[in-house]
Short mmCIF file of C-alpha atoms in Angstrom, two decimals:
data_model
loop_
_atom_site.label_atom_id
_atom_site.label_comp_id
_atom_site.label_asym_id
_atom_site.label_seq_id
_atom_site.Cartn_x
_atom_site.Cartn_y
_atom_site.Cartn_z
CA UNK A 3 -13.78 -7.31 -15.94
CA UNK A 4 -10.27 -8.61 -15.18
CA UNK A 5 -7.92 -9.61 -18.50
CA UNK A 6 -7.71 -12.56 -16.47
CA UNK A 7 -9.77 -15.33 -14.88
CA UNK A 8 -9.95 -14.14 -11.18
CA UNK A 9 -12.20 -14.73 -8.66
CA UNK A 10 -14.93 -12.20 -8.50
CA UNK A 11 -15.28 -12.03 -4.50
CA UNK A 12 -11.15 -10.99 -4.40
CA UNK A 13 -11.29 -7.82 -5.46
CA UNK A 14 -7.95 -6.11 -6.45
CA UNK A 15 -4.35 -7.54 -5.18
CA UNK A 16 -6.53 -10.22 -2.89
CA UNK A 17 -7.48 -11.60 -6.55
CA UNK A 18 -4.12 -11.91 -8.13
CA UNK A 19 -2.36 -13.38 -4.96
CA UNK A 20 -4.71 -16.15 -4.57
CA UNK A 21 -4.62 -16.36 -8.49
CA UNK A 22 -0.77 -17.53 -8.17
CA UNK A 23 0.18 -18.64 -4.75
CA UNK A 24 3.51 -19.34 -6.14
CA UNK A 25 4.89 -15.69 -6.92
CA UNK A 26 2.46 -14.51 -3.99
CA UNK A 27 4.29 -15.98 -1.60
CA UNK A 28 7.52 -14.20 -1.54
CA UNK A 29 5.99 -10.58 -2.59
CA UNK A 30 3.84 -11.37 0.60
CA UNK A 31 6.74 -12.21 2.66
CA UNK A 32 8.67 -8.98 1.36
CA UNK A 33 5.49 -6.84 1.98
CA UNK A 34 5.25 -7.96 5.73
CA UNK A 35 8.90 -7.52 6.60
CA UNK A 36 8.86 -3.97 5.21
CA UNK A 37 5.62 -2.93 6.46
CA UNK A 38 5.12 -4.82 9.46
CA UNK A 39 8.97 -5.72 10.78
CA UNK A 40 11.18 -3.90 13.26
CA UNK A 41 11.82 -0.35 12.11
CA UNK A 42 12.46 3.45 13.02
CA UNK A 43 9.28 3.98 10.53
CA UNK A 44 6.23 3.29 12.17
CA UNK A 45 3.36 0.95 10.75
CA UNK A 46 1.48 4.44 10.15
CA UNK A 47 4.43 6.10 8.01
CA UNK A 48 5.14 3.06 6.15
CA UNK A 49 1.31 3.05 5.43
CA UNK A 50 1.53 6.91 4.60
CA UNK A 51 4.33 5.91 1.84
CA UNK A 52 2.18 3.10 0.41
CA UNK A 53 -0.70 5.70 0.27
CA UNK A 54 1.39 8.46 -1.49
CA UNK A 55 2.89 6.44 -3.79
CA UNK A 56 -0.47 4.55 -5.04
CA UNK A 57 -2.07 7.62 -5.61
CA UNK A 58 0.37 8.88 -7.64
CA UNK A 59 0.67 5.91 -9.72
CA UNK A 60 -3.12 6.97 -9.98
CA UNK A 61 -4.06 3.23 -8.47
CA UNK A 62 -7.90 3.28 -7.25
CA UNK A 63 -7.73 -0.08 -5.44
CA UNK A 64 -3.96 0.48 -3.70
CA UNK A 65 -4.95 3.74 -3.01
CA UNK A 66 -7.93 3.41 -0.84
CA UNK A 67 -6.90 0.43 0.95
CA UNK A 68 -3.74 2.00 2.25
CA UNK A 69 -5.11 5.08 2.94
CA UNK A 70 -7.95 2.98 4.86
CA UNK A 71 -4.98 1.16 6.74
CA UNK A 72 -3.09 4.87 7.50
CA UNK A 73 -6.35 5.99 8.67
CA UNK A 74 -6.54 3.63 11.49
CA UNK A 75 -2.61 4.42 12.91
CA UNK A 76 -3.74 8.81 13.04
CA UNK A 77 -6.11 10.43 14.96
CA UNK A 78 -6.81 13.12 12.02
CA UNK A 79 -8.28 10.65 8.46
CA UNK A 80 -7.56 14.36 6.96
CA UNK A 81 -3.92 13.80 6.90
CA UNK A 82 -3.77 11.16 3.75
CA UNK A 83 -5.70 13.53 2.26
CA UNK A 84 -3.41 16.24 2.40
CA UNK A 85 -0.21 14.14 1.92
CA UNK A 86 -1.59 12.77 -1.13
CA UNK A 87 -2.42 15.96 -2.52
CA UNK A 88 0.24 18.58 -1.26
CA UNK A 89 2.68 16.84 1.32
CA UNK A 90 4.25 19.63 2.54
CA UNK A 91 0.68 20.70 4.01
CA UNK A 92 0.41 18.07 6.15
CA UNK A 93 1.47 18.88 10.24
CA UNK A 94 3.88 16.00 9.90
CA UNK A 95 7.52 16.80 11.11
CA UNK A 96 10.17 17.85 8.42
CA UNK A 97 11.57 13.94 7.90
CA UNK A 98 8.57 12.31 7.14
CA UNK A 99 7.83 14.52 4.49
CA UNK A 100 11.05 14.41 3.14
CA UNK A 101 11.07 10.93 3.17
CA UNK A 102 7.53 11.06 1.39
CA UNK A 103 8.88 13.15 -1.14
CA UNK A 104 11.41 10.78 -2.11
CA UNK A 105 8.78 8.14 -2.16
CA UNK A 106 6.97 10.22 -4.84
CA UNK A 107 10.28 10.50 -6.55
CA UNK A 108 10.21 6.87 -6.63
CA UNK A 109 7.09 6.45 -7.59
CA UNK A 110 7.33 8.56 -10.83
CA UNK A 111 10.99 6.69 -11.46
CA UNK A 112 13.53 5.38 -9.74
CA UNK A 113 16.06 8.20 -11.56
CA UNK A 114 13.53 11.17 -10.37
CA UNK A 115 15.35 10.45 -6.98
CA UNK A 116 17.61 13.28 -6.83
CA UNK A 117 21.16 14.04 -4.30
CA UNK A 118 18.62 17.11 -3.34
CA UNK A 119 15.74 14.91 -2.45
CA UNK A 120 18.33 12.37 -0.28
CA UNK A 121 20.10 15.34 1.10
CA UNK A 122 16.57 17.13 2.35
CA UNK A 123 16.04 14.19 4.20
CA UNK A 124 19.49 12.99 5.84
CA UNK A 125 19.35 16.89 7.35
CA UNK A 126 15.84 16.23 8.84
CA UNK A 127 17.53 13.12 10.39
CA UNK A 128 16.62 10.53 8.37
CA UNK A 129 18.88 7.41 8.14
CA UNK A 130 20.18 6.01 5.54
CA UNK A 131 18.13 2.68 6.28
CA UNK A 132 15.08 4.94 6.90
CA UNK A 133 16.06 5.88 3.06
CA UNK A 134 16.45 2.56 1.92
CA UNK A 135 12.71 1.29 2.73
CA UNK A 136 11.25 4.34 1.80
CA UNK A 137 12.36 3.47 -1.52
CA UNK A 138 12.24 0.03 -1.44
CA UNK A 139 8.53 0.74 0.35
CA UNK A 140 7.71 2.62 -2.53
CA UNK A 141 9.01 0.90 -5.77
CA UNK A 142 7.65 -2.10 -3.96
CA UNK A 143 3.84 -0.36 -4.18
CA UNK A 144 4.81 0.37 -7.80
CA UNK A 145 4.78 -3.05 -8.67
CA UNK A 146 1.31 -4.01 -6.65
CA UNK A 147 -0.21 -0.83 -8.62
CA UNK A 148 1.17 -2.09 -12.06
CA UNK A 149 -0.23 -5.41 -11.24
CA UNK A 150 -3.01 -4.42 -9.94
CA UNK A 151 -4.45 -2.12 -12.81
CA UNK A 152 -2.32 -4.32 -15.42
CA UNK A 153 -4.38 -7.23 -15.19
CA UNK A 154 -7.55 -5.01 -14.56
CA UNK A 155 -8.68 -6.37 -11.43
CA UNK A 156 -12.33 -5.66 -9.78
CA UNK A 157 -12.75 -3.00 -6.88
CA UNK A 158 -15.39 -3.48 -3.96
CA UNK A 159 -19.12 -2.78 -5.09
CA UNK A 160 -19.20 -2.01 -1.16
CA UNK A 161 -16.86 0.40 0.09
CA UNK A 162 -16.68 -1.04 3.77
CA UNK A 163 -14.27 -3.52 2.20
CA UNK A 164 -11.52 -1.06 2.92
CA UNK A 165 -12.21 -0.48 6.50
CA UNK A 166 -12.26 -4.23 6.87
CA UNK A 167 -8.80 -4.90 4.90
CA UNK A 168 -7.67 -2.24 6.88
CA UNK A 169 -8.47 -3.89 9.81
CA UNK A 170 -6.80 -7.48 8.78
CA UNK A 171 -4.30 -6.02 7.89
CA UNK A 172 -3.32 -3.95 10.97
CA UNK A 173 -4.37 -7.35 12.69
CA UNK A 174 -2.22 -9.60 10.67
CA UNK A 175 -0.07 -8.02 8.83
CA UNK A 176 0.50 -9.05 5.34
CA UNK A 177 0.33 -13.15 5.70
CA UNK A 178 -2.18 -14.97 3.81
CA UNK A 179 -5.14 -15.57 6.12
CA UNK A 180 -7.21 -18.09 4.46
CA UNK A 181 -10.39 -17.48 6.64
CA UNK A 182 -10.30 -13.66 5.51
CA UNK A 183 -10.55 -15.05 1.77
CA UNK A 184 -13.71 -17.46 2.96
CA UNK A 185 -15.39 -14.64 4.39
CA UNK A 186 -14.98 -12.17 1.13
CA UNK A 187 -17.01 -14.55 -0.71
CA UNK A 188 -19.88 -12.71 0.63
CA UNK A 189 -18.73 -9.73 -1.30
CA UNK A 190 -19.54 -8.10 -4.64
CA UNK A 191 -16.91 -6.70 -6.76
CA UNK A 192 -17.15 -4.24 -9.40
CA UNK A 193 -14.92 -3.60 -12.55
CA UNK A 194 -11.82 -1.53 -12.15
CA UNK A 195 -12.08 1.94 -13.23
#
């Protein structure tokens, strides 16, 4: 049960934004300029950084949904498997996971970021605004996993929610879509774990 009143069909970060329309608002608009707006990182990386970074902040609901929304930008679903789990295993090239390494720097704390970490990935060619939103990308997800599990929000009884997030999202973005919140009222919910 949330430590808050929240309504039960919104499960996890669909919940609290509705809950306060007033701080969603510019998290939302921050979200869909860094995930969604013009950039060297594709949608797909910048939803492989989400991924990584939830699931080390050990975040059930963050977690699945973005690695339901990576899923749907790679051909292989194996691949958020292995970057959340051992990144250099995965068969992406040398920047990516150097720049996914310094999102799991920034993910365990800001000062884990080390000269090394920045200097692995400026000589695999990443820029220095490619830097930027991978950390901003990932303390950004820190925040959504802190609120998230700090106000104990509910996760989808039925796991097909993900797939379907996944697909507003990749549809839409990250704007509020008040349809999407009529037609989750259909859903059950189940307590975070």
């Amino acid at each position: 049960m949330a430590y808050i009143p929240l309504e039960e069909h919104l499960p996890g970060i669909t919940g609290l934004l509705e809950y306060s329309r007033e701080t969603a608002e510019p998290i939302r608009e921050l979200t869909q300029i860094l995930m969604r707006g013009p950039s060297t990182l594709s949608e797909g990386e910048r939803e492989l950084i989400a991924t990584v970074v939830s699931s080390g902040n050990g975040c059930v609901f963050c977690t699945t949904a973005h690695t339901a929304a990576a899923n749907t930008y790679y051909d292989d679903p194996s691949l958020c498997e292995m970057a959340k789990k051992d990144i250099d295993s995965t068969p992406l090239d040398e920047k990516m996971k150097a720049l996914l390494h310094v999102a799991r720097l920034t993910g365990m704390g800001g000062k884990q970021v080390s000269t090394e970490a920045i200097a692995c990935a400026k000589e695999h060619g990443a820029t220095d605004l490619e830097i930027h939103d991978t950390v901003l990308i990932a303390a950004l997800f820190c925040l959504y996993n802190r609120y998230v599990d700090g106000l104990g929000t509910h996760l989808p009884l039925d796991a097909t929610y993900y797939q379907e997030l996944a697909g507003r999202l990749n549809k839409n973005g990250y704007v509020r879509i008040p349809e999407a919140y009529e037609q989750l009222k259909h859903k059950k919910t189940k307590p975070n774990s």
